[in-house]
Structures are given as structure tokens and as C-alpha cells.
mmCIF file of C-alpha atoms in Angstrom:
data_model
loop_
_atom_site.group_PDB
_atom_site.id
_atom_site.type_symbol
_atom_site.label_atom_id
_atom_site.label_comp_id
_atom_site.label_asym_id
_atom_site.label_seq_id
_atom_site.Cartn_x
_atom_site.Cartn_y
_atom_site.Cartn_z
ATOM 1 C CA UNK A 28 67.284 -78.975 28.438
ATOM 2 C CA UNK A 29 64.582 -79.429 31.022
ATOM 3 C CA UNK A 30 60.828 -79.189 30.422
ATOM 4 C CA UNK A 31 60.553 -75.970 32.445
ATOM 5 C CA UNK A 32 63.258 -74.307 30.362
ATOM 6 C CA UNK A 33 61.605 -75.416 27.121
ATOM 7 C CA UNK A 34 58.242 -74.093 28.313
ATOM 8 C CA UNK A 35 59.859 -70.760 29.192
ATOM 9 C CA UNK A 36 61.407 -70.497 25.725
ATOM 10 C CA UNK A 37 58.066 -71.352 24.079
ATOM 11 C CA UNK A 38 56.298 -68.699 26.159
ATOM 12 C CA UNK A 39 58.898 -66.084 25.211
ATOM 13 C CA UNK A 40 58.586 -67.051 21.548
ATOM 14 C CA UNK A 41 54.789 -66.790 21.659
ATOM 15 C CA UNK A 42 55.039 -63.445 23.435
ATOM 16 C CA UNK A 43 57.364 -62.161 20.717
ATOM 17 C CA UNK A 44 55.093 -63.487 17.966
ATOM 18 C CA UNK A 45 52.061 -61.789 19.530
ATOM 19 C CA UNK A 46 53.981 -58.532 19.869
ATOM 20 C CA UNK A 47 55.098 -58.712 16.231
ATOM 21 C CA UNK A 48 51.538 -59.538 15.140
ATOM 22 C CA UNK A 49 50.113 -56.514 17.015
ATOM 23 C CA UNK A 50 52.776 -54.253 15.512
ATOM 24 C CA UNK A 51 52.002 -55.557 12.035
ATOM 25 C CA UNK A 52 48.264 -55.050 12.596
ATOM 26 C CA UNK A 53 48.899 -51.444 13.684
ATOM 27 C CA UNK A 54 50.999 -50.807 10.569
ATOM 28 C CA UNK A 55 48.224 -52.259 8.384
ATOM 29 C CA UNK A 56 45.638 -50.033 10.119
ATOM 30 C CA UNK A 57 47.801 -46.961 9.515
ATOM 31 C CA UNK A 58 48.290 -47.902 5.862
ATOM 32 C CA UNK A 59 44.549 -48.500 5.382
ATOM 33 C CA UNK A 60 43.683 -45.184 7.030
ATOM 34 C CA UNK A 61 46.214 -43.399 4.805
ATOM 35 C CA UNK A 62 44.715 -45.034 1.715
ATOM 36 C CA UNK A 63 41.167 -44.122 2.783
ATOM 37 C CA UNK A 64 42.255 -40.527 3.481
ATOM 38 C CA UNK A 65 43.988 -40.285 0.113
ATOM 39 C CA UNK A 66 40.896 -41.662 -1.624
ATOM 40 C CA UNK A 67 38.647 -39.133 0.131
ATOM 41 C CA UNK A 68 40.962 -36.271 -0.839
ATOM 42 C CA UNK A 69 41.027 -37.523 -4.426
ATOM 43 C CA UNK A 70 37.233 -37.712 -4.588
ATOM 44 C CA UNK A 71 37.019 -34.239 -3.010
ATOM 45 C CA UNK A 72 39.357 -32.826 -5.681
ATOM 46 C CA UNK A 73 37.357 -34.535 -8.434
ATOM 47 C CA UNK A 74 34.128 -33.041 -7.060
ATOM 48 C CA UNK A 75 35.733 -29.577 -6.978
ATOM 49 C CA UNK A 76 37.023 -29.949 -10.550
ATOM 50 C CA UNK A 77 33.583 -31.113 -11.680
ATOM 51 C CA UNK A 78 31.934 -28.107 -10.003
ATOM 52 C CA UNK A 79 34.423 -25.684 -11.585
ATOM 53 C CA UNK A 80 33.828 -27.187 -15.034
ATOM 54 C CA UNK A 81 30.035 -27.070 -14.632
ATOM 55 C CA UNK A 82 30.138 -23.500 -13.299
ATOM 56 C CA UNK A 83 32.353 -22.219 -16.126
ATOM 57 C CA UNK A 84 30.213 -23.987 -18.716
ATOM 58 C CA UNK A 85 27.109 -22.253 -17.323
ATOM 59 C CA UNK A 86 28.537 -18.717 -17.443
ATOM 60 C CA UNK A 87 30.688 -18.929 -20.570
ATOM 61 C CA UNK A 88 29.653 -16.495 -23.278
ATOM 62 C CA UNK A 89 27.429 -14.413 -20.954
ATOM 63 C CA UNK A 90 27.972 -10.722 -21.723
ATOM 64 C CA UNK A 91 25.248 -9.157 -19.575
ATOM 65 C CA UNK A 92 26.365 -8.539 -15.992
ATOM 66 C CA UNK A 93 22.953 -9.120 -14.395
ATOM 67 C CA UNK A 94 22.491 -12.403 -16.250
ATOM 68 C CA UNK A 95 25.995 -13.472 -15.283
ATOM 69 C CA UNK A 96 25.511 -12.763 -11.578
ATOM 70 C CA UNK A 97 22.022 -14.266 -11.549
ATOM 71 C CA UNK A 98 23.362 -17.500 -13.062
ATOM 72 C CA UNK A 99 26.337 -17.551 -10.679
ATOM 73 C CA UNK A 100 24.100 -16.963 -7.647
ATOM 74 C CA UNK A 101 21.702 -19.732 -8.701
ATOM 75 C CA UNK A 102 24.526 -22.271 -9.054
ATOM 76 C CA UNK A 103 26.209 -21.219 -5.813
ATOM 77 C CA UNK A 104 22.924 -21.416 -3.872
ATOM 78 C CA UNK A 105 22.506 -24.983 -5.108
ATOM 79 C CA UNK A 106 26.055 -25.853 -4.021
ATOM 80 C CA UNK A 107 25.689 -24.257 -0.567
ATOM 81 C CA UNK A 108 22.312 -25.638 0.498
ATOM 82 C CA UNK A 109 20.421 -22.480 -0.452
ATOM 83 C CA UNK A 110 22.604 -19.930 1.345
ATOM 84 C CA UNK A 111 21.949 -16.280 0.529
ATOM 85 C CA UNK A 112 24.348 -15.007 -2.148
ATOM 86 C CA UNK A 113 25.008 -11.270 -2.448
ATOM 87 C CA UNK A 114 27.531 -9.570 -4.733
ATOM 88 C CA UNK A 115 29.165 -6.264 -3.780
ATOM 89 C CA UNK A 116 30.901 -4.828 -6.850
ATOM 90 C CA UNK A 117 33.069 -1.734 -6.907
ATOM 91 C CA UNK A 118 31.644 1.193 -8.866
ATOM 92 C CA UNK A 119 34.252 3.937 -8.726
ATOM 93 C CA UNK A 120 34.492 4.935 -5.066
ATOM 94 C CA UNK A 121 31.156 3.283 -4.285
ATOM 95 C CA UNK A 122 29.685 -0.218 -4.396
ATOM 96 C CA UNK A 123 26.776 -1.796 -6.263
ATOM 97 C CA UNK A 124 24.855 -4.490 -4.419
ATOM 98 C CA UNK A 125 23.456 -7.335 -6.547
ATOM 99 C CA UNK A 126 20.884 -9.660 -4.945
ATOM 100 C CA UNK A 127 18.402 -11.607 -7.030
ATOM 101 C CA UNK A 128 16.156 -13.298 -4.484
ATOM 102 C CA UNK A 129 14.858 -12.593 -1.019
ATOM 103 C CA UNK A 130 17.309 -13.829 1.585
ATOM 104 C CA UNK A 131 16.736 -17.445 2.522
ATOM 105 C CA UNK A 132 17.570 -16.406 6.081
ATOM 106 C CA UNK A 133 17.156 -12.942 7.587
ATOM 107 C CA UNK A 134 18.565 -12.161 11.046
ATOM 108 C CA UNK A 135 17.056 -9.479 13.247
ATOM 109 C CA UNK A 136 18.415 -6.552 11.188
ATOM 110 C CA UNK A 137 15.794 -5.089 8.874
ATOM 111 C CA UNK A 138 16.730 -5.467 5.218
ATOM 112 C CA UNK A 139 18.785 -8.608 5.729
ATOM 113 C CA UNK A 140 22.311 -9.146 6.949
ATOM 114 C CA UNK A 141 23.760 -7.254 3.986
ATOM 115 C CA UNK A 142 22.119 -4.034 5.222
ATOM 116 C CA UNK A 143 24.752 -3.947 8.008
ATOM 117 C CA UNK A 144 27.536 -3.354 5.474
ATOM 118 C CA UNK A 145 28.783 0.225 5.429
ATOM 119 C CA UNK A 146 30.923 1.622 2.577
ATOM 120 C CA UNK A 147 33.911 1.625 4.939
ATOM 121 C CA UNK A 148 33.386 -2.038 5.812
ATOM 122 C CA UNK A 149 33.023 -2.994 2.135
ATOM 123 C CA UNK A 150 36.242 -1.169 1.316
ATOM 124 C CA UNK A 151 38.071 -2.839 4.210
ATOM 125 C CA UNK A 152 36.891 -6.278 3.101
ATOM 126 C CA UNK A 153 38.168 -5.599 -0.422
ATOM 127 C CA UNK A 154 41.520 -4.385 0.885
ATOM 128 C CA UNK A 155 41.911 -7.516 3.008
ATOM 129 C CA UNK A 156 41.818 -9.584 -0.223
ATOM 130 C CA UNK A 157 41.031 -12.811 1.613
ATOM 131 C CA UNK A 158 38.129 -14.994 2.642
ATOM 132 C CA UNK A 159 36.716 -13.235 5.717
ATOM 133 C CA UNK A 160 34.837 -15.005 8.475
ATOM 134 C CA UNK A 161 32.200 -13.251 10.560
ATOM 135 C CA UNK A 162 34.847 -12.520 13.215
ATOM 136 C CA UNK A 163 37.091 -11.014 10.525
ATOM 137 C CA UNK A 164 34.244 -8.781 9.354
ATOM 138 C CA UNK A 165 33.604 -7.562 12.900
ATOM 139 C CA UNK A 166 37.312 -6.730 13.205
ATOM 140 C CA UNK A 167 37.062 -4.823 9.908
ATOM 141 C CA UNK A 168 34.163 -2.683 11.143
ATOM 142 C CA UNK A 169 30.946 -4.710 10.937
ATOM 143 C CA UNK A 170 28.451 -3.254 13.394
ATOM 144 C CA UNK A 171 25.369 -5.300 14.134
ATOM 145 C CA UNK A 172 23.219 -6.457 17.016
ATOM 146 C CA UNK A 173 25.158 -9.262 18.765
ATOM 147 C CA UNK A 174 21.986 -11.334 18.994
ATOM 148 C CA UNK A 175 21.625 -11.024 15.231
ATOM 149 C CA UNK A 176 25.245 -12.016 14.625
ATOM 150 C CA UNK A 177 24.771 -15.110 16.767
ATOM 151 C CA UNK A 178 22.072 -16.234 14.348
ATOM 152 C CA UNK A 179 24.174 -16.101 11.200
ATOM 153 C CA UNK A 180 27.017 -18.045 9.603
ATOM 154 C CA UNK A 181 28.733 -15.889 6.979
ATOM 155 C CA UNK A 182 31.841 -15.470 4.851
ATOM 156 C CA UNK A 183 32.953 -12.943 2.277
ATOM 157 C CA UNK A 184 34.976 -14.155 -0.716
ATOM 158 C CA UNK A 185 37.054 -11.669 -2.748
ATOM 159 C CA UNK A 186 36.414 -11.061 -6.437
ATOM 160 C CA UNK A 187 39.252 -9.653 -8.457
ATOM 161 C CA UNK A 188 42.118 -10.096 -10.868
ATOM 162 C CA UNK A 189 45.841 -9.663 -10.166
ATOM 163 C CA UNK A 190 46.349 -6.086 -9.003
ATOM 164 C CA UNK A 191 42.634 -5.245 -9.202
ATOM 165 C CA UNK A 192 39.770 -5.683 -6.721
ATOM 166 C CA UNK A 193 36.309 -5.986 -8.276
ATOM 167 C CA UNK A 194 34.498 -6.392 -4.971
ATOM 168 C CA UNK A 195 33.421 -9.478 -3.070
ATOM 169 C CA UNK A 196 30.730 -12.101 -2.675
ATOM 170 C CA UNK A 197 28.843 -12.540 0.605
ATOM 171 C CA UNK A 198 27.455 -15.940 1.585
ATOM 172 C CA UNK A 199 25.331 -16.398 4.674
ATOM 173 C CA UNK A 200 22.713 -18.615 6.252
ATOM 174 C CA UNK A 201 21.490 -19.632 9.696
ATOM 175 C CA UNK A 202 24.173 -20.481 12.250
ATOM 176 C CA UNK A 203 22.230 -23.702 12.821
ATOM 177 C CA UNK A 204 23.507 -24.768 9.386
ATOM 178 C CA UNK A 205 27.024 -23.372 9.534
ATOM 179 C CA UNK A 206 28.814 -22.920 6.211
ATOM 180 C CA UNK A 207 31.358 -25.706 5.914
ATOM 181 C CA UNK A 208 35.014 -25.473 4.923
ATOM 182 C CA UNK A 209 34.331 -27.722 1.906
ATOM 183 C CA UNK A 210 31.518 -25.461 0.672
ATOM 184 C CA UNK A 211 33.663 -22.341 1.035
ATOM 185 C CA UNK A 212 36.609 -24.025 -0.686
ATOM 186 C CA UNK A 213 34.481 -25.059 -3.690
ATOM 187 C CA UNK A 214 33.013 -21.568 -4.113
ATOM 188 C CA UNK A 215 36.431 -19.943 -3.744
ATOM 189 C CA UNK A 216 37.686 -22.240 -6.514
ATOM 190 C CA UNK A 217 35.389 -20.586 -9.103
ATOM 191 C CA UNK A 218 35.996 -16.966 -8.137
ATOM 192 C CA UNK A 219 38.851 -16.379 -10.579
ATOM 193 C CA UNK A 220 36.722 -17.494 -13.529
ATOM 194 C CA UNK A 221 33.785 -15.481 -12.231
ATOM 195 C CA UNK A 222 36.003 -12.417 -11.736
ATOM 196 C CA UNK A 223 37.238 -12.630 -15.339
ATOM 197 C CA UNK A 224 33.654 -12.911 -16.565
ATOM 198 C CA UNK A 225 32.588 -9.892 -14.469
ATOM 199 C CA UNK A 226 35.511 -7.854 -15.823
ATOM 200 C CA UNK A 227 34.597 -8.764 -19.406
ATOM 201 C CA UNK A 228 30.951 -7.822 -18.875
ATOM 202 C CA UNK A 229 31.983 -4.425 -17.482
ATOM 203 C CA UNK A 230 34.649 -3.731 -20.091
ATOM 204 C CA UNK A 231 33.891 -1.078 -22.763
ATOM 205 C CA UNK A 232 32.400 -2.531 -25.942
ATOM 206 C CA UNK A 233 35.115 -4.058 -28.073
ATOM 207 C CA UNK A 234 37.677 -4.154 -25.288
ATOM 208 C CA UNK A 235 39.517 -7.426 -24.799
ATOM 209 C CA UNK A 236 41.174 -8.969 -21.800
#
């Protein structure tokens, strides 16, 4: 075998080794990214579980509705960087609005963003039985000054038990600090426990769930 042929074979071998090395490096990168993603998801789930446990511990045993909602609002405001927290609870064919502090952010509408909510809109939000974005609320009948809507980031989160709507929770703050998917997910995670607590507080004395 001549020198030129040997050199060609060596070059081909090195080329193959480099190709295999790059492929292996890519596989390692993918594996590392998967592990990092799995770790982040695990930590996220742990944080959500910790928040649920802390929330339930704070409201457990509360039998007064105002105290319950005040405590829930305080915890939720802390978890959502001081967003405004308003509860709309069904009262027969009407709704009771529960707000415990002045809105941290008030768009152009007098009385705060919640003043834009008509009985029809509240009923439609309850019937939707889902987390509603601002666009969803507009589709359901929210009427407000467009310039005001551009200033706000908002979601409604249903409160209820299987087969029964108790109302919903409204979260909102400045659109400059848009509510994040993680924040909404954590708050949604405690709504079943909160709904049970609300139902117990409103139940006739001596009634049991």
C-alpha cells in the first residue's frame, strides 16, 4: 500500500471519528437539556405543592366567609406580586363582590377594573367554567374603554364544586407586569380547596359537606 493511499485512509478515519464525536456531543447536549428541563419541572411542581400546603394550612378551620376571603386574598397577592384580587360570589340570581383593599392598579374606569363587570358578564364567566383571559372576557360581554383594557393584564378563575358554580376570582394588574402562566397555574391549583372552604362557610349551621 502506497503512502498516498495510507494517508487517504487516515483522513477518512479521522473524518469519521470527528463525525462520530460531534454526534455524540449532540446526544449529550440533548440529554443534559432533558435533565435540566425535568429538574425545572420537578422544582416547579414542588413549589406548587408547597404553596398549596401553605395556603390550605392558612385557611383551615376558618368559618367566617369574610375572614376566609381576606386571608385568601392576602396570600394570593403575595404570590402574584401584589395583583388586585377580587371575589365574585353567587348570591341567588345576583353576585356579591368581595374586595378587601384598594386596587393596586386602577385603569381609566372609575371604581377599578371590576366596575366594568355587568351581571350578564359575571354569569357568562361562571357558565364558561374555565380560566378566562381578557380576550375571553371581552368575547363574553366585557365592555370597557379600549385604552383602559390595554393597560391591564387580567384573568378570571372559576370557583366551584362538581356540578355547582360558586362564582369566580378576578386577578389583575398593570399590563407592564403581565400575569404569568406559572402564577395563574399556582393560583388555580388552590381553587378547589378554597371553593370547599367557601361552601362550608356559607352552609347552614350544622350542615356538613
